[in-house]
Amino acid sequence: MAHDGTLGHFLPYLLSRRLKAVLWPDAGEGRAALILIASLCVLYGVGMAFMLNREASLPEGFAKQLLFLINGIFYLSALLVDFMPTYRPVQRPLPDHFPVSGKHNMVTAFLLDLITVRRLILLLFLLVALVGAPRAWRPLGLNLLVLLSAATVSFNLRLLLSMGRWRHSLFALNLLCLVAAAGWLSTFITLPFATTALTTLAIAGPLVLWGVALAGLGEKFSSRYLATTPENKTANQLLARLSPEWKAYLRKCWPALSIALVFKVTILVLSSRMTAKHGDPLNGIFWMTFLPTISFTYVNNNLFGAVGAVAANEIARLGLTKRLLHLYLRLVGPVLLADCLVSAVALLTLFPQGRWNLLGLLPLAAGTLLVLGLWGSLYKAKVISKSIDFTNMRGNASTLINLLSIASGAVLYFVPWWWVRVGFAALAMATAWVPIRRVMRNEGALRRQLWHNLKF
């Protein structure tokens, strides 16, 4: 056991457990999803290296601007993940009765906070690009520093909020570093000296401020000083006017839906700016947000699990009837329509007329995803026991159905022949007859399976 305020074996043990949980999940579906995402990042890293090695054949300054854009994505993703829809508090990793000092606990909390799937995947992408294009070590090394700095400024702000020190001078200084990062990444500041100063403040500032926070607040990093958030929140008056199924749906799913909307708008705006300057450099990301894929992989592929009490009540009272199908359409339909409307408005207002033909993909993708979501909600339902946020929502729907949703979107977007797209969507939508027929016949096997998934 650790004594005299030292970590002893605690830090290596906790870090190894965290790495194992992140890099090799217990569930087989989670491992498959992680391997798929890692493989995609390796491919993107190889593509980035290929582009950097042939920078001379690209439009002037394109590679430099793309690497610059990646820095902005790092900062933006850190803020979205850690602060949307509510900030993720920093917690003391070891209880107070353990003989470990507050400073060592703060170091441990920071290192554990760095180990996330998102950061490790981004790190893998940069390392693959660096191995493939070693001559570009300077801009890629800057990307690595920005990834660390963005994680540090996020931790600093959440630490001060968790300790109730939002009026502390360190909080203002961390915000100043974010303002410096915004100024550095903007296109309005072109003076070399100002750019260098903002770059130094944006990257080195959070690291220095973390050391200052460790020295000044480390000993107070204990349960006594950590702020606790009230568990009961006053009901929203607008929510109180909704039907019971919409109350259950929004109370459980609004964080994931809001994050999906923020990602959608952000990526579409970035894609439009890059398209205006360089053609279609973000096609590999654009399709994922343009099609209504994210809201399904986050929430609607497990709709009956999200509204578990409502669905279980329907099954207990009436069994499998058309009311259950109406429930699915009443909840998923408006969200799907709003998602497609945002995509349509963004395409018509932000992109050139030559890309307006992509509007035809929206109804095809909507029908396909609607059917896949019904399959997942009926056959792969799982109970959601806590509010969906960014840290847990990826595991709140079937990994198999999520992968099928992503693959279907990729087929619809990247296959160039419309007759193949229409045929694929029609075939996918035709499969809805199987679950609809089983529901209308109130089949006992499906009813018992769904009831078991929702209750246990």
CSV table of C-alpha atoms in Angstrom, one decimal, residues 97 145 156 163 174 187 219 269 392-393 408 435 456:
chain,number,residue,atom,x,y,z
A,97,HIS,CA,-9.2,7.4,3.2
A,145,LEU,CA,1.1,19.2,-29.2
A,156,ASN,CA,-8.2,22.6,-16.4
A,163,MET,CA,-13.9,22.5,-7.3
A,174,ASN,CA,-7.5,29.2,-19.3
A,187,THR,CA,-8.0,33.8,-40.7
A,219,GLU,CA,-3.7,19.6,-1.8
A,269,VAL,CA,-20.1,24.2,-42.2
A,392,ASN,CA,-21.6,6.2,-22.8
A,393,MET,CA,-24.0,6.7,-25.8
A,408,SER,CA,-25.5,1.5,-45.6
A,435,PRO,CA,-40.4,-7.5,-38.2
A,456,PHE,CA,-33.3,-7.6,-17.4
